[in-house]
């Protein structure tokens, strides 16, 4: 593209070639994108596309005037260059022309742009000395000017005089009629057909339009560097996409490898246990056989027949027990082998999903790079075209072209202000979780295996709103006091309290719930003041943050759960379809919008990346992923009237337990049941009636086995139920 500083001698023929016919432009016309083509080529393109005209170079759509290409703007800038090149060629080829003054046929050595004629040497000298032709002198171009090779577009534009008035053809157009689409007119026209029209001085109007164009080009020049930086950042983003995908696959390989190694070792252990069990049974029975044999030998003659019958029975029983033992261990082996096959299958599916997502993201970034480079080219085209207009001495070039360049740049500026939001989430990958099928049917004891009377809580008339347990066996209960405070109490299995913390004062409703976070820390939520805190059960310290100030909204916290391995504390609020995720520093890191069917979150638990939710007045519990998408609804058993979810917890094998009640009314004694669900698909595994018991649940390691904890709200009692594989 030629710029204002381009020496005209450096312009090659290709610059003046139409990219459709590959010939020198004939009557060049400009599209709104400022790309130029021959008017005839454009008419052919309009006919070929049935009027749906797009720029062949940048594919920008263009409206087709009623008279076709003739209705598009003429390219005055290109016409000037072509006119000069034609004159230059005549000079260089020493072509003969008729002199515009004396009509002699001579070799052209000068050209008068005011006369629009070639001149012989004599008439050229006459132009230089004749006073009446003084006004022609600035518009003379000679062979010498061409040969010096320093003629620029700016200098060429100064040789062109202002257009003549179409109505008064002897007068130069020094005014512009804006009413008639910037038509060049003379002073006499203002008293005739253009009377009462909006008239502007051509020089003043050109100055204003140049200044407007100059400002927009300055903005575009700055934008070019910004876009180049965005393209550079996007190229780096491509590398990050690939690196992130590779890291995800490596992590998935590592997780699956550990699980497969564990399963392989478990298979070896079960196989060895099976052999040992059979050997123990055989040794036991053979030992007894030897003892019996000795007794039988002493009474051989008298008891031979009886001995033979007992021998036969003994052998049958032994074989039957060995087969029973073998069958038990074969089932275990089959389950482990099925798990192994399932993990390997999910590993391949997970890798395929990540790879597919990687290709999609690479496609998006590649498209963004192409669009960015195309935008840079469009900006450069606008800057170059606009710069030519700004330095042109011909005011009519600015009047006729500045508005179109401003319109094109304005559209481009609006695109730039839109930013690059389509790449905001390009590094986010779908969560791939290995569904390991850990949940087995568990039998919950019909009655509590241990009742822990917390006398201090009962004596003071305090109540319990939550319970949580750490892997080391530390049990924390939370609730409210008669003094309108919230309490956090670390209890022992003999009913004693080892540590205790009181929170706040004069709470109208000191509801307080808890969840284990990590190490010795428990996440605490107080409903009345929307505080979310961390309690350290080792040193009895507590610190918190007010969620209302964090999110600038009035809320009441209901449920809380935590995932220490991922540094996440998740809180749900009353009548608020949003979950709030905080880190270990109690800083808000993200929010999760709940599905429309989930209204709020009174009790929540997180299990292997799945969030389970229930709330007061809900008729079902639901499972969602970390993006807030509904996974499934937990079914309720048909064999009971207890269908309303009250509280939830999870166990070590991944199972989800839900306490179901008949009604949320706490004024009457009601039956309740506990249901167990498979977290992989939400299928119902077991249903256990518990009688008139209700409260918040948790699981804990007690005496080397996992137990279910269920405190009563107002009785100061913690009931412990057994969990055994069914």
XYZ file of C-alpha atoms in Angstrom:
726
model
C 0.000 0.000 0.000
C 1.374 3.393 -0.939
C 1.659 5.918 1.879
C 1.836 9.684 1.790
C 5.620 9.559 1.913
C 5.826 7.103 -0.975
C 7.841 8.411 -3.916
C 5.632 7.929 -6.950
C 8.470 6.397 -8.951
C 8.537 3.526 -6.404
C 4.930 2.539 -7.073
C 4.881 -0.658 -9.136
C 2.209 -1.734 -11.600
C 0.672 -4.236 -9.164
C -0.383 -1.411 -6.839
C -2.713 -0.146 -9.555
C -4.004 -3.592 -10.519
C -7.524 -4.768 -9.713
C -7.322 -8.065 -7.774
C -10.319 -9.391 -9.715
C -9.211 -8.808 -13.319
C -5.453 -8.298 -12.597
C -5.421 -5.275 -14.901
C -4.989 -1.561 -14.259
C -8.035 -0.106 -12.521
C -10.767 1.208 -14.786
C -13.112 3.625 -13.044
C -12.062 2.330 -9.569
C -14.784 2.276 -6.900
C -14.378 1.762 -3.144
C -16.449 -0.516 -0.903
C -17.235 0.525 2.717
C -14.190 -1.523 3.837
C -12.064 0.802 1.582
C -10.892 -2.001 -0.723
C -11.087 -0.894 -4.377
C -12.068 -2.669 -7.619
C -12.941 -1.750 -11.199
C -16.578 -0.704 -11.500
C -17.051 -3.307 -14.237
C -15.542 -6.071 -12.068
C -17.869 -5.087 -9.217
C -20.911 -5.240 -11.502
C -19.899 -8.771 -12.524
C -19.451 -9.724 -8.843
C -22.892 -8.252 -7.989
C -24.473 -10.281 -10.781
C -22.604 -13.453 -9.719
C -23.723 -13.152 -6.066
C -27.277 -12.076 -6.949
C -26.858 -8.809 -5.084
C -25.326 -10.294 -1.892
C -22.039 -8.449 -2.319
C -19.090 -9.219 -0.046
C -15.598 -7.792 -0.381
C -13.495 -10.481 -2.154
C -10.522 -9.623 0.085
C -11.959 -9.267 3.613
C -15.489 -10.725 3.119
C -17.150 -7.665 4.701
C -20.729 -7.284 3.457
C -21.606 -4.217 1.358
C -24.976 -2.754 0.406
C -25.519 -2.651 -3.379
C -26.850 0.716 -4.716
C -29.800 0.704 -7.118
C -27.527 1.597 -10.039
C -24.957 -1.062 -9.137
C -21.258 -0.237 -8.974
C -21.902 3.241 -10.413
C -23.604 4.131 -7.145
C -20.466 3.357 -5.117
C -17.953 6.088 -4.265
C -15.277 6.870 -6.835
C -11.697 6.341 -5.679
C -10.252 9.829 -6.287
C -6.941 8.848 -4.704
C -6.341 5.960 -7.126
C -7.550 8.032 -10.096
C -4.867 10.621 -9.319
C -2.150 7.944 -9.236
C -3.357 6.332 -12.488
C -3.511 9.741 -14.198
C 0.058 10.447 -13.075
C 1.288 7.012 -14.194
C -0.293 7.546 -17.641
C 1.421 10.945 -17.940
C 4.707 9.469 -16.669
C 4.517 6.673 -19.243
C 3.932 9.204 -22.030
C 7.027 11.128 -20.908
C 9.216 8.025 -20.595
C 8.064 6.454 -23.859
C 8.385 9.840 -25.616
C 4.888 9.501 -27.004
C 3.618 12.204 -29.340
C 0.603 14.286 -28.369
C -1.250 17.283 -29.714
C -0.185 20.392 -27.797
C -3.146 21.800 -25.909
C -2.338 25.396 -26.940
C -0.841 25.385 -30.463
C -2.157 21.955 -31.603
C 1.310 20.851 -32.803
C 2.006 17.103 -32.750
C 5.142 16.835 -30.599
C 6.799 14.639 -27.988
C 5.230 15.502 -24.671
C 7.632 17.046 -22.136
C 5.184 18.870 -19.813
C 1.572 18.664 -18.718
C -0.778 21.343 -17.315
C -3.290 19.922 -14.868
C -5.326 23.144 -14.994
C -5.655 22.846 -18.782
C -5.698 19.026 -18.598
C -3.497 19.072 -21.705
C 0.051 18.116 -22.818
C 2.227 21.089 -23.848
C 5.083 21.504 -26.301
C 8.284 23.204 -25.111
C 7.283 26.586 -26.512
C 3.816 26.602 -24.941
C 5.352 25.426 -21.676
C 7.704 28.464 -21.683
C 4.706 30.644 -22.611
C 2.876 29.345 -19.534
C 5.833 30.380 -17.410
C 6.157 33.977 -18.701
C 2.570 34.963 -19.642
C 0.956 36.923 -16.797
C -2.530 35.790 -17.804
C -1.409 32.187 -17.245
C 0.164 32.881 -13.863
C -2.482 30.773 -12.116
C -1.498 27.768 -14.267
C 2.124 27.629 -13.106
C 1.546 25.681 -9.826
C -0.204 22.976 -11.858
C 2.620 22.242 -14.344
C 4.378 18.854 -14.405
C 7.518 18.406 -16.540
C 9.638 15.471 -17.667
C 12.356 16.823 -15.389
C 10.015 16.500 -12.340
C 9.441 12.844 -13.209
C 13.123 12.076 -13.823
C 14.228 13.441 -10.414
C 12.364 10.503 -8.830
C 11.382 12.490 -5.765
C 7.764 13.253 -6.636
C 5.494 12.126 -3.769
C 1.753 11.607 -3.556
C 1.546 14.727 -1.401
C 3.270 16.809 -4.075
C 1.100 15.251 -6.804
C -2.079 16.232 -4.929
C -0.873 19.868 -4.882
C -0.786 19.831 -8.724
C -4.492 19.074 -8.883
C -6.718 22.108 -8.820
C -10.091 22.217 -7.135
C -12.931 20.893 -9.319
C -14.856 23.305 -11.534
C -18.468 24.052 -10.764
C -20.760 21.792 -12.775
C -23.327 24.584 -13.172
C -20.932 27.513 -13.771
C -18.169 25.646 -15.529
C -15.759 28.605 -15.663
C -15.777 29.014 -11.884
C -13.697 27.002 -9.408
C -15.721 25.213 -6.740
C -14.646 26.733 -3.450
C -17.798 25.840 -1.525
C -19.428 22.544 -0.608
C -23.194 21.858 -0.439
C -23.704 19.385 2.425
C -27.412 19.169 1.605
C -26.494 17.711 -1.817
C -24.033 15.127 -0.439
C -20.968 17.438 -0.386
C -21.415 18.601 -4.016
C -18.703 21.096 -5.153
C -20.291 24.505 -5.998
C -19.213 28.087 -6.617
C -20.353 31.318 -4.994
C -22.913 31.964 -7.716
C -24.689 28.673 -6.905
C -25.585 29.970 -3.433
C -27.951 32.428 -5.128
C -29.468 29.846 -7.413
C -30.385 26.161 -7.049
C -28.484 25.792 -3.740
C -30.069 28.762 -2.037
C -31.113 27.948 1.595
C -29.019 24.734 1.461
C -26.405 23.964 4.139
C -23.208 25.423 2.620
C -19.656 25.027 3.972
C -16.352 26.525 2.908
C -14.415 23.684 1.267
C -11.164 24.423 3.114
C -12.898 24.722 6.524
C -14.929 21.573 5.976
C -11.850 19.631 4.837
C -9.960 20.832 7.948
C -12.739 19.585 10.282
C -13.017 16.235 8.513
C -9.235 15.772 8.514
C -9.088 16.475 12.252
C -11.879 13.946 12.924
C -10.107 11.381 10.753
C -6.755 12.146 12.385
C -8.222 11.413 15.860
C -9.718 8.103 14.751
C -6.516 7.037 13.006
C -4.556 7.835 16.170
C -6.901 5.564 18.137
C -6.514 2.796 15.536
C -2.715 3.156 15.603
C -2.765 2.578 19.370
C -5.200 -0.316 18.916
C -2.828 -2.036 16.487
C -0.219 -2.549 19.211
C -2.934 -3.776 21.584
C -4.223 -6.321 19.071
C -0.704 -7.511 18.319
C -0.228 -8.012 22.054
C -3.545 -9.902 22.219
C -2.419 -12.112 19.313
C 0.888 -12.693 21.120
C -0.985 -13.511 24.335
C -3.321 -15.828 22.421
C -0.343 -17.658 20.895
C 0.958 -18.147 24.433
C -2.553 -19.175 25.449
C -2.417 -21.896 22.787
C 0.721 -23.247 24.395
C -0.962 -23.078 27.828
C -4.000 -24.983 26.457
C -1.737 -27.788 25.242
C 0.266 -27.772 28.482
C -2.895 -27.817 30.614
C -4.342 -30.718 28.617
C -1.079 -32.654 28.940
C -1.027 -31.971 32.694
C -4.648 -33.112 33.069
C -3.924 -36.348 31.188
C -0.788 -36.929 33.262
C -2.776 -36.372 36.474
C -5.473 -38.752 35.242
C -2.807 -41.342 34.354
C -1.298 -40.940 37.801
C -4.652 -41.253 39.654
C -5.743 -44.254 37.578
C -2.316 -45.850 37.942
C -2.447 -45.606 41.727
C -5.970 -47.067 41.789
C -5.040 -49.899 39.394
C -1.942 -50.700 41.471
C -4.099 -50.796 44.594
C -6.657 -53.072 42.942
C -3.882 -55.365 41.727
C -2.469 -55.598 45.228
C -5.975 -56.199 46.646
C -6.445 -59.066 44.156
C -3.166 -60.614 45.300
C -4.180 -60.207 48.952
C -7.635 -61.762 48.395
C -6.107 -64.643 46.434
C -3.638 -65.301 49.232
C -6.388 -65.005 51.868
C -8.499 -67.505 49.940
C -5.642 -70.013 49.892
C -4.898 -69.430 53.568
C -8.558 -69.764 54.522
C -8.853 -73.068 52.661
C -5.629 -74.269 54.308
C -6.869 -73.248 57.752
C -10.152 -75.066 57.215
C -8.316 -78.109 55.905
C -5.828 -78.040 58.792
C -8.624 -77.633 61.284
C -10.683 -80.454 59.906
C -7.692 -82.712 59.411
C -6.618 -82.049 63.015
C -10.044 -82.986 64.264
C -9.999 -85.943 61.953
C -6.762 -87.147 63.472
C -8.187 -86.892 66.972
C -11.324 -88.698 65.974
C -9.283 -91.306 64.146
C -7.391 -92.126 67.320
C -10.639 -92.503 69.254
C -12.151 -94.557 66.495
C -9.112 -96.862 66.381
C -9.489 -97.625 70.096
C -13.048 -98.675 69.477
C -12.410 -100.078 65.982
C -14.028 -103.430 66.344
C -17.069 -102.144 68.142
C -17.632 -98.918 66.275
C -16.269 -99.607 62.721
C -19.588 -99.128 61.015
C -20.306 -95.918 62.955
C -16.786 -94.704 62.190
C -17.229 -95.180 58.450
C -20.485 -93.219 58.471
C -18.966 -90.341 60.416
C -15.901 -90.332 58.119
C -18.091 -89.874 55.107
C -20.057 -87.057 56.759
C -16.870 -85.343 57.911
C -15.414 -85.254 54.393
C -18.664 -83.915 52.921
C -18.856 -81.112 55.466
C -15.234 -80.180 54.892
C -15.651 -79.957 51.116
C -18.845 -77.979 51.480
C -17.192 -75.413 53.741
C -14.168 -75.100 51.450
C -16.461 -74.520 48.484
C -18.423 -71.937 50.456
C -15.194 -70.166 51.372
C -13.962 -70.308 47.770
C -17.256 -68.895 46.522
C -17.016 -65.948 48.942
C -13.538 -65.037 47.760
C -14.409 -65.603 44.101
C -17.111 -62.944 44.471
C -14.600 -60.528 45.975
C -12.145 -61.234 43.153
C -14.904 -60.717 40.583
C -15.815 -57.348 42.102
C -12.194 -56.212 42.071
C -11.678 -57.356 38.478
C -14.868 -55.522 37.469
C -13.566 -52.394 39.219
C -10.263 -52.748 37.402
C -11.986 -52.998 34.018
C -14.240 -50.026 34.881
C -11.294 -47.808 35.882
C -9.394 -48.650 32.669
C -12.486 -47.884 30.565
C -13.094 -44.551 32.325
C -9.415 -43.689 31.944
C -9.643 -44.025 28.147
C -12.950 -42.133 28.009
C -11.550 -39.344 30.214
C -8.445 -38.997 28.035
C -10.588 -38.908 24.889
C -12.810 -36.179 26.388
C -9.826 -34.022 27.367
C -8.162 -34.498 23.968
C -11.392 -33.563 22.160
C -11.773 -30.483 24.365
C -8.127 -29.584 23.669
C -8.750 -29.686 19.896
C -11.885 -27.534 20.292
C -9.986 -24.965 22.350
C -7.062 -24.940 19.903
C -9.581 -24.306 17.129
C -11.034 -21.360 19.057
C -7.618 -19.846 19.720
C -6.559 -20.355 16.082
C -9.726 -18.584 14.957
C -9.012 -15.744 17.390
C -5.472 -15.409 16.011
C -6.734 -15.310 12.412
C -9.383 -12.727 13.356
C -6.770 -10.685 15.212
C -4.379 -10.664 12.263
C -7.245 -9.808 9.900
C -8.243 -6.933 12.176
C -4.656 -5.626 12.179
C -4.668 -5.685 8.369
C -7.981 -3.807 8.291
C -6.616 -1.202 10.715
C -3.443 -0.762 8.678
C -5.535 -0.352 5.506
C -7.676 2.300 7.257
C -4.622 4.109 8.663
C -2.837 4.173 5.314
C -5.922 5.322 3.396
C -6.810 7.913 6.030
C -3.222 9.201 6.236
C -3.227 9.787 2.476
C -6.372 11.895 2.871
C -4.906 13.867 5.795
C -1.775 14.986 3.943
C -3.494 15.607 0.635
C -3.472 19.291 -0.425
C -6.711 18.632 -2.298
C -9.500 19.503 0.166
C -12.069 17.713 -1.948
C -10.254 14.444 -1.367
C -11.002 14.878 2.370
C -14.572 16.056 1.731
C -15.405 13.108 -0.541
C -13.530 10.362 1.370
C -13.112 11.247 5.086
C -16.681 10.313 6.076
C -16.367 6.863 4.506
C -13.045 6.205 6.245
C -14.522 7.422 9.565
C -17.569 5.187 9.095
C -15.346 2.171 8.402
C -13.045 2.977 11.333
C -16.031 3.621 13.638
C -17.378 0.143 12.925
C -13.925 -1.314 13.568
C -13.548 0.646 16.813
C -16.858 -0.809 18.079
C -15.520 -4.279 17.320
C -12.307 -3.515 19.233
C -14.259 -2.209 22.249
C -16.010 -5.605 22.366
C -12.727 -7.182 23.503
C -11.701 -10.845 23.347
C -14.208 -12.386 25.831
C -14.601 -15.564 23.761
C -11.218 -16.731 25.161
C -11.935 -15.964 28.855
C -12.543 -19.586 29.725
C -10.358 -21.322 27.238
C -8.201 -22.931 29.967
C -11.211 -24.390 31.785
C -11.557 -28.114 31.137
C -14.532 -30.331 31.959
C -14.083 -32.161 35.227
C -13.181 -35.808 34.614
C -13.727 -37.909 37.732
C -13.056 -41.633 37.945
C -16.277 -43.318 39.036
C -14.709 -46.071 41.120
C -17.916 -47.705 42.274
C -16.741 -47.748 45.887
C -20.217 -47.648 47.387
C -21.320 -51.045 48.669
C -24.593 -51.833 50.375
C -24.164 -51.104 54.054
C -26.313 -52.380 56.886
C -27.159 -49.764 59.535
C -27.902 -51.184 62.970
C -31.602 -50.918 63.842
C -30.775 -49.442 67.230
C -27.878 -47.337 68.486
C -24.814 -49.364 69.474
C -23.887 -46.560 71.841
C -25.784 -43.641 73.392
C -23.499 -40.792 74.488
C -25.223 -38.546 77.039
C -23.651 -35.072 76.880
C -24.741 -34.009 80.359
C -23.231 -30.502 80.205
C -25.255 -29.650 77.076
C -28.474 -31.114 78.497
C -28.068 -29.497 81.934
C -27.569 -26.017 80.445
C -30.534 -26.409 78.107
C -28.401 -25.929 74.995
C -29.321 -27.486 71.684
C -27.418 -29.147 68.832
C -27.621 -28.029 65.165
C -24.681 -29.853 63.656
C -22.081 -32.588 64.073
C -18.788 -33.268 62.265
C -15.857 -35.639 62.776
C -12.178 -35.610 61.768
C -10.317 -38.726 60.507
C -8.450 -38.909 63.838
C -11.758 -39.399 65.692
C -12.248 -35.810 66.951
C -16.008 -35.109 67.169
C -17.369 -31.549 67.129
C -20.979 -30.560 67.813
C -22.398 -27.065 67.222
C -25.594 -25.290 68.182
C -27.049 -22.503 70.343
C -27.264 -21.543 74.023
C -29.969 -20.017 76.215
C -27.814 -16.895 76.399
C -28.363 -16.417 72.628
C -24.840 -17.404 71.704
C -23.543 -20.098 69.357
C -21.384 -22.891 70.828
C -18.688 -25.157 69.378
C -17.977 -28.196 71.571
C -15.404 -30.979 71.203
C -16.907 -34.041 72.896
C -15.564 -37.354 74.141
C -17.351 -40.689 73.824
C -17.911 -40.766 77.594
C -20.069 -37.617 77.274
C -17.433 -35.193 78.505
C -16.433 -31.961 76.728
C -12.695 -31.490 76.131
C -12.857 -28.028 74.497
C -15.547 -25.418 73.975
C -15.905 -22.055 72.230
C -18.760 -19.541 72.502
C -19.443 -17.207 69.569
C -21.156 -13.806 69.513
C -23.819 -12.419 71.801
C -27.534 -11.621 71.778
C -28.204 -13.714 68.650
C -31.910 -13.848 67.824
C -31.483 -17.321 66.319
C -28.046 -18.782 67.181
C -28.269 -21.614 64.628
C -24.767 -23.018 64.040
C -23.670 -25.881 61.728
C -20.275 -27.484 61.035
C -18.230 -29.623 58.629
C -14.719 -31.083 58.802
C -12.218 -29.113 56.636
C -8.662 -30.430 57.087
C -6.080 -31.297 59.764
C -7.659 -30.040 63.016
C -9.904 -27.434 61.360
C -13.690 -27.440 61.065
C -15.780 -25.091 58.898
C -18.464 -23.302 60.959
C -21.560 -21.430 59.733
C -23.737 -19.216 61.991
C -27.139 -18.492 60.531
C -28.084 -15.339 62.411
C -25.152 -13.181 61.294
C -24.089 -15.023 58.108
C -20.614 -15.655 59.490
C -18.438 -18.406 58.004
C -15.449 -19.371 60.133
C -12.750 -21.943 60.860
C -12.449 -23.606 64.263
C -9.181 -25.309 65.255
C -10.028 -28.218 67.565
C -6.361 -28.591 68.544
C -5.852 -25.128 70.059
C -9.532 -24.063 70.489
C -9.212 -20.960 68.250
C -11.807 -19.510 65.892
C -11.808 -16.805 63.202
C -14.525 -15.871 60.704
C -15.723 -13.564 57.940
C -19.142 -11.985 57.355
C -20.478 -13.416 54.075
C -22.869 -10.475 53.722
C -19.971 -8.033 53.447
C -18.110 -10.306 51.042
C -21.018 -10.593 48.578
C -22.713 -7.242 49.392
C -26.075 -8.917 49.935
C -28.282 -9.774 52.930
C -28.311 -13.573 53.396
C -28.758 -16.191 56.124
C -26.344 -19.095 55.953
C -27.998 -22.522 56.250
C -25.737 -25.352 55.176
C -21.977 -25.757 55.005
C -19.619 -28.424 53.692
C -15.884 -28.561 52.990
C -13.319 -30.247 50.769
C -9.915 -29.697 52.366
C -7.966 -31.490 49.632
C -9.159 -28.863 47.128
C -9.073 -25.928 49.610
C -12.841 -25.386 49.312
C -15.492 -24.350 51.846
C -18.977 -24.334 50.295
C -21.872 -22.465 51.932
C -25.575 -22.395 51.083
C -28.070 -19.715 52.136
C -31.791 -19.514 52.856
C -33.920 -18.676 49.790
C -30.775 -18.031 47.721
C -30.168 -20.185 44.603
C -26.396 -19.690 44.827
C -23.582 -21.598 46.565
C -20.579 -19.579 47.756
C -17.103 -21.168 47.574
C -14.353 -19.864 49.906
C -10.749 -20.963 50.391
C -8.837 -21.692 53.586
C -8.175 -17.950 53.966
C -11.973 -17.412 54.007
C -11.768 -15.524 50.712
C -14.539 -15.897 48.145
C -13.099 -17.712 45.106
C -16.224 -18.408 43.058
C -20.002 -18.879 43.109
C -22.107 -21.776 41.842
C -25.579 -21.004 40.474
C -28.018 -23.739 41.456
C -30.333 -25.360 38.896
C -33.820 -23.855 38.759
C -35.360 -26.851 40.552
C -33.044 -26.323 43.569
C -34.289 -23.331 45.574
C -31.703 -23.111 48.390
C -29.349 -25.282 50.464
C -30.197 -26.101 54.098
C -27.852 -29.096 54.236
C -25.087 -29.845 51.730
C -22.274 -32.374 51.400
C -19.525 -32.678 48.783
C -18.336 -36.090 47.628
C -15.679 -36.651 44.924
C -16.598 -33.422 43.090
C -20.387 -33.959 43.397
C -22.494 -31.696 45.645
C -25.617 -33.146 47.292
C -28.292 -30.671 48.472
C -31.550 -30.680 50.402
C -33.546 -27.887 52.028
C -36.600 -27.331 54.190
C -39.812 -27.796 52.175
C -37.992 -29.756 49.475
C -39.502 -33.100 48.487
C -36.238 -34.588 47.245
C -32.485 -34.296 47.546
C -30.469 -33.466 44.425
C -26.940 -33.942 43.079
C -25.125 -31.269 41.055
C -21.566 -30.905 39.725
C -19.119 -28.112 40.611
C -20.457 -26.023 37.696
C -24.008 -26.119 39.109
C -25.397 -28.528 36.522
C -28.079 -30.936 37.751
C -26.817 -34.539 37.689
C -29.759 -36.428 39.142
C -32.505 -36.472 41.773
C -32.136 -38.919 44.657
C -35.168 -41.263 44.673
C -37.225 -41.890 47.804
C -38.287 -45.424 48.803
C -41.858 -46.537 48.119
C -42.037 -48.607 51.300
C -42.257 -45.698 53.749
C -44.188 -42.505 54.454
C -40.896 -40.751 55.211
C -40.069 -38.932 51.970
C -38.831 -35.473 53.040
C -35.014 -35.023 53.269
C -33.855 -33.520 56.602
C -30.070 -33.986 56.695
C -27.225 -35.723 54.817
C -23.697 -37.113 55.218
C -21.165 -39.325 53.386
C -19.081 -42.356 54.423
C -15.547 -43.556 53.661
C -16.699 -45.842 50.819
C -18.358 -42.897 49.059
C -21.973 -43.669 50.002
C -24.415 -40.795 50.569
C -26.832 -41.101 53.513
C -30.051 -39.066 53.766
C -32.298 -38.842 56.827
C -35.950 -38.801 55.633
C -38.873 -37.603 57.784
C -42.642 -37.578 57.367
C -42.960 -33.841 58.018
C -40.774 -30.831 58.846
C -43.021 -30.108 61.856
C -40.874 -30.565 65.002
C -43.748 -30.235 67.483
C -44.701 -33.911 67.261
C -42.797 -37.189 67.459
C -42.338 -38.726 64.010
C -40.810 -41.824 62.518
C -37.790 -41.452 60.240
C -35.635 -43.614 57.965
C -32.058 -43.408 56.671
C -31.474 -44.140 52.976
C -28.127 -45.051 51.403
C -27.306 -44.004 47.790
C -24.643 -44.822 45.226
C -22.919 -41.473 44.401
C -22.079 -42.599 40.857
C -25.679 -42.659 39.628
C -27.852 -41.795 42.652
C -29.371 -45.290 42.826
C -30.985 -46.294 46.132
C -28.956 -48.999 47.909
C -30.570 -49.514 51.345
C -33.400 -48.189 53.525
C -33.232 -48.445 57.347
C -36.108 -47.403 59.701
C -34.789 -45.695 62.883
C -37.947 -44.822 64.812
C -38.593 -41.388 66.342
C -35.121 -39.888 65.823
C -34.118 -36.830 63.871
C -31.029 -34.610 63.666
C -27.919 -33.839 61.651
C -25.629 -36.708 60.674
C -21.935 -37.466 60.251
C -19.685 -40.547 60.153
C -16.630 -41.169 62.348
C -13.968 -43.815 63.019
C -14.741 -45.314 66.441
C -12.935 -48.383 67.812
C -11.371 -49.117 64.426
C -14.681 -49.137 62.498
C -16.795 -46.480 60.783
C -19.941 -45.479 62.668
C -22.908 -43.209 61.945
C -23.403 -40.276 64.366
C -26.888 -38.847 64.933
C -27.286 -36.266 67.738
C -30.727 -35.310 69.018
C -31.387 -31.592 68.828
C -32.815 -30.894 72.281
C -31.945 -33.945 74.423
C -28.163 -33.548 74.695
C -27.728 -37.075 73.321
C -25.423 -38.447 70.615
C -26.533 -41.784 69.164
C -23.946 -43.993 67.468
C -25.102 -46.553 64.879
C -23.073 -49.400 63.411
C -22.207 -49.669 59.691
C -21.485 -53.115 58.245
C -21.205 -54.394 54.680
C -24.457 -56.083 53.762
